[in-house]
Coordinates of C-alpha atoms in Angstrom, one line a residue:
M203 CA 127.8 19.8 -41.9
P204 CA 124.4 18.4 -42.5
A205 CA 123.7 16.8 -46.0
A206 CA 122.5 19.2 -48.7
N207 CA 119.5 17.1 -49.4
S208 CA 117.9 17.6 -46.0
P209 CA 117.9 21.4 -45.6
K210 CA 116.9 22.6 -42.0
A211 CA 116.5 26.4 -42.9
H212 CA 115.0 28.4 -45.6
W213 CA 116.7 31.7 -46.8
D214 CA 115.9 34.3 -49.4
I215 CA 118.6 35.9 -51.7
F216 CA 117.8 39.0 -53.8
C217 CA 120.0 40.0 -56.8
R218 CA 119.8 42.6 -59.4
V219 CA 122.0 42.0 -62.5
V220 CA 124.1 45.2 -63.1
D221 CA 127.2 44.2 -65.2
N222 CA 125.9 41.1 -66.6
F223 CA 128.1 38.7 -64.8
G224 CA 129.4 39.8 -61.4
D225 CA 126.4 40.1 -59.3
I226 CA 124.7 37.0 -60.4
G227 CA 128.0 35.1 -60.5
V228 CA 128.5 35.9 -56.7
S229 CA 124.8 35.5 -55.8
W230 CA 124.6 32.0 -57.5
R231 CA 128.0 30.8 -56.0
L232 CA 126.9 31.9 -52.4
A233 CA 123.6 30.2 -52.8
C234 CA 124.9 27.0 -53.8
Q235 CA 127.6 27.0 -51.0
L236 CA 125.0 27.6 -48.4
A237 CA 123.0 24.8 -49.9
D238 CA 125.8 22.4 -50.2
E239 CA 127.8 23.0 -47.0
H240 CA 125.3 24.4 -44.6
A241 CA 122.0 22.6 -45.5
I242 CA 120.1 25.7 -46.3
A243 CA 117.3 25.9 -48.9
I244 CA 117.6 29.1 -51.0
R245 CA 115.1 31.2 -53.1
L246 CA 117.2 33.3 -55.4
W247 CA 115.3 36.1 -56.5
V248 CA 116.8 37.7 -59.7
D249 CA 115.6 40.4 -62.2
D250 CA 117.2 38.7 -65.1
I251 CA 116.1 35.2 -64.9
A252 CA 117.6 34.3 -68.3
L253 CA 121.1 35.1 -67.4
A254 CA 120.6 33.5 -64.0
S255 CA 119.6 30.3 -65.8
R256 CA 122.9 30.4 -67.9
F257 CA 124.8 30.4 -64.6
S258 CA 122.6 27.8 -62.9
G259 CA 122.9 25.2 -65.7
A260 CA 121.3 22.0 -64.7
G261 CA 120.3 23.8 -61.4
H262 CA 120.5 22.9 -57.8
E263 CA 118.2 20.8 -55.9
S264 CA 118.2 23.2 -52.9
V265 CA 118.4 26.5 -54.8
T266 CA 115.2 27.8 -56.6
L267 CA 115.5 30.6 -59.2
M268 CA 112.7 33.0 -58.7
P269 CA 111.8 35.8 -61.2
W270 CA 111.8 39.4 -59.6
T271 CA 109.8 41.8 -61.4
E272 CA 107.7 44.8 -60.5
A273 CA 104.6 42.5 -60.6
S274 CA 106.2 39.9 -58.4
S275 CA 104.1 38.8 -55.3
F276 CA 105.4 37.2 -52.2
S277 CA 103.6 34.6 -50.1
H278 CA 106.0 35.0 -47.1
A279 CA 109.4 36.4 -46.0
A280 CA 112.2 33.9 -45.1
E281 CA 113.7 33.8 -41.7
V282 CA 117.0 35.2 -43.2
V283 CA 117.2 37.6 -46.2
L284 CA 120.3 38.4 -48.1
E285 CA 120.2 41.5 -50.1
T286 CA 123.2 41.6 -52.4
F287 CA 125.2 44.7 -53.4
S288 CA 122.5 47.1 -51.9
C289 CA 120.0 46.0 -54.7
G290 CA 117.2 47.1 -52.3
L291 CA 114.4 44.7 -51.2
P292 CA 110.8 44.9 -52.7
P293 CA 108.5 47.0 -50.5
A294 CA 105.8 44.3 -50.6
Y295 CA 108.4 41.9 -49.3
Q296 CA 109.6 44.1 -46.6
Q297 CA 105.9 44.2 -45.3
L298 CA 106.1 40.6 -44.7
M299 CA 109.2 40.7 -42.7
S300 CA 109.0 40.7 -38.9
V301 CA 111.2 41.7 -36.0
N302 CA 112.7 38.1 -36.1
T303 CA 113.7 38.4 -39.7
V304 CA 117.6 38.6 -40.1
W305 CA 118.4 41.1 -43.0
L306 CA 122.0 41.1 -44.3
N307 CA 123.2 43.4 -47.2
I308 CA 126.2 41.5 -48.7
D309 CA 128.1 44.5 -50.2
Y310 CA 131.0 44.8 -52.7
L311 CA 134.5 43.4 -52.2
S312 CA 137.3 46.0 -51.5
A313 CA 140.7 45.6 -49.7
E314 CA 140.4 49.3 -48.5
D315 CA 141.1 50.0 -44.8
W316 CA 137.5 51.4 -44.2
V317 CA 135.9 48.0 -44.8
S318 CA 136.7 46.4 -41.5
G319 CA 135.3 49.4 -39.7
F320 CA 131.9 49.1 -41.4
H321 CA 131.5 45.5 -41.5
G322 CA 128.8 44.0 -39.4
R323 CA 127.3 47.3 -38.5
P324 CA 123.5 47.6 -38.1
S325 CA 121.4 50.2 -40.0
P326 CA 118.0 50.8 -38.4
Q327 CA 115.2 51.0 -41.0
A328 CA 112.0 53.0 -41.0
N329 CA 109.9 49.8 -40.7
G330 CA 111.8 49.1 -37.4
L331 CA 113.9 46.3 -38.8
N332 CA 117.9 46.3 -38.6
R333 CA 119.6 45.9 -41.9
Y334 CA 123.1 44.7 -41.2
F335 CA 126.0 45.5 -43.7
F336 CA 128.2 42.4 -44.4
Y337 CA 131.5 43.4 -46.3
P338 CA 133.5 40.6 -47.9
G339 CA 137.2 41.4 -47.4
F340 CA 140.8 40.1 -47.1
D341 CA 141.4 40.0 -43.3
A342 CA 139.9 38.5 -40.3
Q343 CA 138.0 41.6 -39.3
T344 CA 135.8 41.4 -42.6
G345 CA 133.3 38.9 -44.0
G346 CA 136.1 36.9 -45.9
L347 CA 135.9 35.6 -49.5
L348 CA 133.7 33.1 -51.1
R349 CA 135.6 29.7 -51.2
E350 CA 133.9 26.3 -51.6
Q351 CA 135.3 23.0 -50.3
F352 CA 135.6 21.6 -53.8
L353 CA 138.2 24.0 -54.9
P354 CA 141.3 22.1 -53.9
Q355 CA 139.9 19.1 -56.0
L356 CA 139.7 21.4 -59.1
A357 CA 143.3 22.5 -58.8
E358 CA 144.4 18.9 -58.1
Q359 CA 142.4 18.0 -61.4
A360 CA 144.3 20.5 -63.3
G361 CA 147.7 19.5 -62.1
R362 CA 147.2 15.8 -62.1
S363 CA 145.7 15.4 -65.6
A364 CA 146.0 18.8 -67.5
T365 CA 145.3 17.0 -70.9
A366 CA 142.2 15.4 -69.7
A367 CA 141.2 18.7 -68.0
W368 CA 141.7 20.7 -71.3
Q369 CA 139.7 18.1 -73.2
H370 CA 136.8 18.6 -70.6
L371 CA 136.7 22.1 -71.6
G372 CA 136.7 21.2 -75.3
L373 CA 140.2 22.3 -75.9
T374 CA 143.6 20.5 -76.7
A375 CA 146.5 20.9 -74.4
M376 CA 149.2 23.1 -75.5
P377 CA 152.1 22.4 -73.3
E378 CA 154.5 24.4 -75.5
A379 CA 152.4 27.6 -75.0
I380 CA 151.8 29.8 -72.1
N381 CA 148.1 29.7 -71.7
V382 CA 146.3 33.0 -70.9
S383 CA 142.7 33.6 -70.1
L384 CA 141.2 37.1 -70.9
F385 CA 138.2 38.5 -69.1
C386 CA 138.1 42.2 -68.9
Y387 CA 136.1 45.4 -69.2
A388 CA 135.7 47.4 -72.7
H389 CA 138.2 50.0 -71.2
A390 CA 141.1 47.4 -71.1
P391 CA 144.0 48.1 -73.6
V392 CA 143.2 44.8 -75.5
S393 CA 144.9 46.0 -78.7
A394 CA 148.3 46.6 -76.9
L395 CA 147.9 43.3 -75.1
L396 CA 147.5 41.5 -78.5
A397 CA 150.5 43.5 -79.9
S398 CA 152.7 42.2 -76.9
L399 CA 151.5 38.6 -77.3
A400 CA 152.0 38.5 -81.0
A401 CA 155.6 39.5 -80.5
S402 CA 156.1 37.2 -77.6
P403 CA 159.5 35.3 -77.3
Q404 CA 157.5 32.3 -76.3
P405 CA 154.2 30.9 -78.0
V406 CA 151.0 32.1 -76.4
R407 CA 147.5 30.8 -76.4
L408 CA 145.1 33.5 -75.4
I409 CA 141.7 32.1 -74.4
V410 CA 138.8 34.5 -75.0
P411 CA 135.0 34.0 -73.9
E412 CA 132.6 34.6 -76.7
T413 CA 131.2 37.6 -75.0
L414 CA 134.7 39.3 -75.5
A415 CA 135.0 38.3 -79.1
P416 CA 133.8 41.5 -80.5
L417 CA 136.3 43.6 -78.4
V418 CA 139.2 41.2 -79.5
A419 CA 138.0 41.5 -83.2
Q420 CA 138.0 45.3 -83.0
A421 CA 141.6 45.2 -81.4
L422 CA 142.7 42.9 -84.1
S423 CA 141.6 45.2 -86.8
Q424 CA 144.0 47.8 -85.4
Q425 CA 146.9 45.5 -85.7
S426 CA 147.5 45.3 -89.5
L427 CA 145.8 45.3 -92.7
V428 CA 146.3 41.5 -92.8
Q429 CA 144.4 41.2 -89.6
Q430 CA 141.7 43.5 -90.6
A431 CA 140.4 40.8 -93.1
L432 CA 140.0 38.3 -90.3
A433 CA 138.6 40.7 -87.8
S434 CA 136.0 41.8 -90.3
Q435 CA 134.3 38.5 -89.7
A436 CA 132.4 37.8 -86.5
L437 CA 134.5 35.7 -84.2
T438 CA 132.5 32.9 -82.7
A439 CA 133.1 30.1 -80.2
G440 CA 135.4 27.4 -81.6
Q441 CA 137.2 29.9 -83.9
V442 CA 141.0 30.1 -83.7
I443 CA 143.1 32.9 -85.1
Q444 CA 146.9 32.6 -85.4
H445 CA 148.2 36.2 -84.6
Q446 CA 151.9 35.8 -85.2
H447 CA 153.2 34.1 -82.0
C448 CA 149.8 34.2 -80.3
N449 CA 147.1 31.7 -80.9
I450 CA 143.5 33.4 -80.1
T451 CA 141.1 30.7 -79.3
V452 CA 137.3 31.8 -78.7
I453 CA 135.6 29.6 -76.2
P454 CA 131.7 29.4 -75.4
F455 CA 130.1 30.6 -72.1
L456 CA 131.5 28.3 -69.4
S457 CA 129.7 27.0 -66.1
Q458 CA 131.3 28.5 -62.9
I459 CA 133.0 25.4 -62.1
D460 CA 134.4 25.0 -65.6
Y461 CA 135.6 28.6 -65.4
D462 CA 137.4 27.7 -62.1
L463 CA 139.1 24.9 -63.9
L464 CA 140.2 27.0 -66.8
L465 CA 141.8 29.6 -64.3
A466 CA 143.7 26.7 -62.6
L467 CA 145.0 25.4 -66.1
C468 CA 146.2 28.8 -67.3
G469 CA 149.6 30.3 -66.7
L470 CA 148.3 33.9 -66.3
N471 CA 144.7 35.1 -65.8
F472 CA 143.3 38.5 -66.7
V473 CA 140.2 39.1 -64.6
R474 CA 137.9 41.9 -63.6
G475 CA 135.3 43.0 -61.1
E476 CA 134.7 40.7 -58.1
D477 CA 133.6 37.2 -59.1
S478 CA 136.5 36.3 -61.6
W479 CA 139.0 38.3 -59.4
V480 CA 138.3 36.0 -56.3
R481 CA 138.3 32.8 -58.4
A482 CA 141.7 33.8 -59.9
I483 CA 143.0 34.1 -56.2
W484 CA 142.0 30.6 -55.5
A485 CA 143.5 29.3 -58.7
S486 CA 146.9 30.2 -57.2
K487 CA 148.3 31.5 -60.5
P488 CA 149.6 34.8 -61.5
M489 CA 146.8 37.4 -62.3
V490 CA 146.2 40.8 -63.6
W491 CA 143.0 42.2 -62.0
L492 CA 141.0 45.0 -63.7
P493 CA 138.7 47.0 -61.3
Y494 CA 135.5 48.4 -62.6
Q495 CA 136.2 51.9 -64.0
Q496 CA 134.9 54.8 -61.7
A497 CA 134.9 58.5 -61.9
E498 CA 137.9 60.5 -60.6
D499 CA 140.1 57.2 -60.7
T500 CA 138.4 55.9 -57.7
H501 CA 139.1 52.3 -59.2
L502 CA 142.8 53.0 -59.1
Q503 CA 142.5 53.6 -55.3
K504 CA 140.8 50.0 -55.0
L505 CA 143.6 48.6 -57.0
A506 CA 146.3 50.2 -54.9
A507 CA 144.7 48.8 -51.8
F508 CA 144.6 45.3 -53.0
L509 CA 148.1 45.4 -54.2
Q510 CA 149.2 46.5 -50.7
H511 CA 147.5 43.5 -49.5
Y512 CA 148.5 41.3 -52.2
L513 CA 152.2 42.1 -51.8
A514 CA 152.4 42.4 -48.2
T515 CA 154.6 39.2 -47.9
A516 CA 156.2 39.4 -51.2
S517 CA 160.0 39.7 -51.5
D518 CA 161.5 43.2 -52.1
E519 CA 162.4 42.2 -55.8
L520 CA 159.0 40.9 -56.5
Q521 CA 157.2 44.0 -55.2
D522 CA 157.3 46.1 -58.3
L523 CA 156.3 43.7 -61.0
P524 CA 152.7 42.8 -60.2
R525 CA 152.1 46.4 -59.3
A526 CA 153.4 47.6 -62.7
L527 CA 151.5 44.9 -64.5
M528 CA 148.0 45.7 -62.9
Q529 CA 148.6 49.5 -63.0
A530 CA 149.6 49.5 -66.7
W531 CA 146.5 47.4 -67.6
A532 CA 144.2 49.5 -65.5
T533 CA 145.5 52.7 -66.9
G534 CA 145.8 51.7 -70.6
E535 CA 149.6 52.0 -70.7
W536 CA 150.2 48.3 -71.3
T537 CA 153.4 47.5 -73.4
T538 CA 155.4 44.7 -74.8
A539 CA 157.9 45.2 -72.1
H540 CA 155.2 44.3 -69.4
W541 CA 154.6 40.9 -71.2
N542 CA 158.2 40.1 -71.4
S543 CA 158.8 41.1 -67.7
F544 CA 156.0 38.5 -66.7
I545 CA 157.8 35.9 -68.9
E546 CA 161.1 36.5 -67.2
H547 CA 159.7 36.3 -63.6
R548 CA 156.6 34.0 -64.2
Q549 CA 158.0 31.3 -61.8
A550 CA 158.5 33.8 -59.0
L551 CA 155.0 35.2 -59.6
L552 CA 153.5 31.8 -59.5
Q553 CA 155.3 30.9 -56.4
H554 CA 153.9 34.1 -54.7
A555 CA 150.3 33.4 -56.1
Q556 CA 150.4 30.0 -54.3
H557 CA 151.6 31.5 -51.2
Y558 CA 149.1 34.2 -51.2
A559 CA 146.2 31.8 -51.8
N560 CA 147.5 29.5 -49.1
Q561 CA 147.7 32.3 -46.6
L562 CA 144.2 33.4 -47.5
S563 CA 142.7 30.0 -47.2
Q564 CA 143.5 29.9 -43.5
Q565 CA 140.6 32.3 -42.8
P566 CA 136.8 31.1 -42.7
D567 CA 135.2 31.6 -46.0
L568 CA 132.4 34.0 -46.6
A569 CA 129.5 31.7 -46.5
T570 CA 130.7 30.2 -43.1
K571 CA 131.1 33.9 -41.7
V572 CA 127.6 34.6 -42.8
V573 CA 126.2 31.7 -40.9
I574 CA 128.2 32.3 -37.9
F575 CA 127.3 36.1 -38.0
I576 CA 123.7 35.1 -38.1
E577 CA 123.7 32.6 -35.3
K578 CA 125.6 35.2 -33.2
L579 CA 122.7 37.8 -33.8
R580 CA 120.0 35.2 -32.9
A581 CA 121.8 34.2 -29.9
N582 CA 122.2 37.6 -28.7
R583 CA 118.2 38.1 -29.1
V584 CA 117.4 35.4 -26.7

């Protein structure tokens, strides 16, 4: 691939921040990968520039964050425009687009069967342009998953020198404990999870981002009168609470790469939505995914579709446990028995997670598929 510091193309990406992290998380990762691995300069237009800046950290020399407001003006349209999650393009920007502009809508990730049938389809617009739907997915007939070339190095770092990796994250290694990361929506049965970890037959360290600290504090207050006194105080980054057999550690907001490292270090990862879901897959560790809650339990259909894919090559004896864990977490029916079942079968679950990630990694990644898709569109126009 060409060097990232000598870009040969200029693309625009548009992103609206809907659920605080997922949309911008995916958009920033995609922008950086296109710059790093495909030598493309990116303008990333975001309607929440403050949150985007938290993700960007020190920034990227080939990715420019642009504030997207009602008052935004545009000097020109890029040769390729990526609209993320059907956020819509500004009318003023569309007026600058020509018939040669390639317009892709990078939509939400799902394992449902219909995705492959809609992936890559054009949608003619009133202005004469075609808007193509690009669906991420889990098989070769979809747009694939975000997967950067540096991910194997992170996994190697976590395995080779776990103590140093924990120190890099500002934490001490706890080899005697099962390290568990928690990232979830507010409807997750956090109180039940804390109860199960408190009664764990093995020590547990639950690593909680500061953004979820209020949710954990509320759940703690439901555990006992003793914990109510602790939970009445605001939980902040760096704070540690010992809740029977569970060490609860609150951490600050992590960069995306540091979050990837955390997932690789933990023995179990609770994740949600889209961005952390995919990162947990590449961490090759057991995970419990929580889809975004939707009316009429549509999110449970999405969960069932993913489990069918995730467990397609699992042994018969391993089929039931991941399904039971994720369904219990998504429906609010988590119990101590679920945690104890995880402990009993954690080695088998780890081996399956590693096999699944290795199997998926044989497919081209999403950024590469976007580039190939656009090249084919251009070739067909000539």
